[in-house]
Amino acid sequence: MGKYTVIFAIFIVLIGIYISISKQYLTHFINFTPSSKTTGLFTSEELQKYNGIDNPELYLAILGNVFDVTKGKKHYGPGETYNIFVGRDASRLFVTGKFSNKDVADDVMGLKHQELISLSNWLKFYKKEYDKVGKVIGRYYDESGKPTQYYKELKNLIKVAESEKESIELEKFKFPPCNVEWTVESGSRVWCTKRSGGIERDWIGVPRKLYEPGSDSYRCACISDENKNLGNLREYEDCDPSFVSCYVKS
């Protein structure tokens, strides 16, 4: 009976240990409130803690998207140049260049189209170079992680801006800028080559004044044979229309 008594005692002890551990886990489960971090969502207050001091990790947000930039701590660490971006969404600073706390803002409405494109390119850069770890609850994402109306409208504005840029690029390819130089002796000269304006092509073109629709302003453009008769083009005075180089009166 002594042997069974010992076995029974050991069994009772093991049961006690099991119950004790189970109670600890049960208590933890009951008292545990999942933080937004566990769902890939951050409140502004939570994001502030990932500053390299309160936590070793360095997180920043752009347009509500949170990235771990710890591997770039020589740039983003405490005291470094870009530390102002850490622990917050400072989207506006990415294009304004005003690196001061009073200018920190995540509101980017009102930026020019080129600035919106630049901001979009910054977001693409972080997606390529750093790990995305979540989203910030607020201006860009709601508490369930879905894009807000603000973000949807901003994305539409960025699409419009990128479409306009594409249109401008197409116009530059169709009407490449002339080469321009000025000397005291000769004044201004405009001329065309197969690389003028930085646009490479298989034709040279001739210099013409390209007027903006409904405006008196113009720029020098190299025009191909197929576009010579467009209504918003003017020849340069005292320059043979077939010449690829013209001296311009000031």
Phi, psi and omega in degrees: 000331181300321181294317180293328178296317179297316180297318180296320180296318178297319179299316179298318179298316180297319178299318179298317179298316181299315180296320181297314179295317181299321180295322179297315180293322179295317178298317179298318182294318182294319184273353186276126174248114183303126178280161180297338180299323184291340181257007182080014178242143180234139166278166178300323180294320179294319181297324181300334183284344181267069188240008181084357179242298176294325174226148181292337182285153177242113179243144171223163179232144174222126185051039176081357180263127186262131180235145176271109182252024182303322181295344177255033185299338178292344176254324188254352183293168179307130179086352181271167188305315187261017178296338181297338179276344188283141176075018183198172170254102181247046186311317185297328182295336183297336181244340180276331180073011179270091186277066176222148184300328182290343180260000180295128179200149176257358179277118183243005176296142181098351176289153178290160183302319180296326178290323177295321178296318178299318179296318177299321178293324176298318179298317178298322179299312182293325177296327181280320189264337185228160179279131174279129184245357179163198181224155177263130176285123180159243188292324187257332181226144178273185186293345177260003177087010180269148179300139178280169177299324178302312183294321179298317179294322179296318179299323177295320178296321179295320178298318178297316180298317180292325178294319178295319179297318179298321179296319179295319180296320179295321179294321180295326179288324180285323180233074183299143177298150177283161165283145182224138173215159179220135175226155179299319185289317189252347184080213183269144175227137174240142180204163184241145173221180178285359178229013182298144182071010181076009181256111179278139182202176181257014177225159183264304182087174179234149181290134176217155172279118179257110183273143172288140180305127178070020183226158176269356181273150181211168173226161178278128180229147175271122189248132178280167181302322184291342182249008186297336186259014178295145186291339182263020178250144176225144177280156175280137181297145177057033177225128179301127183303339182267353182286147177267359180222135180223142171270132188251132176286136179275000000 
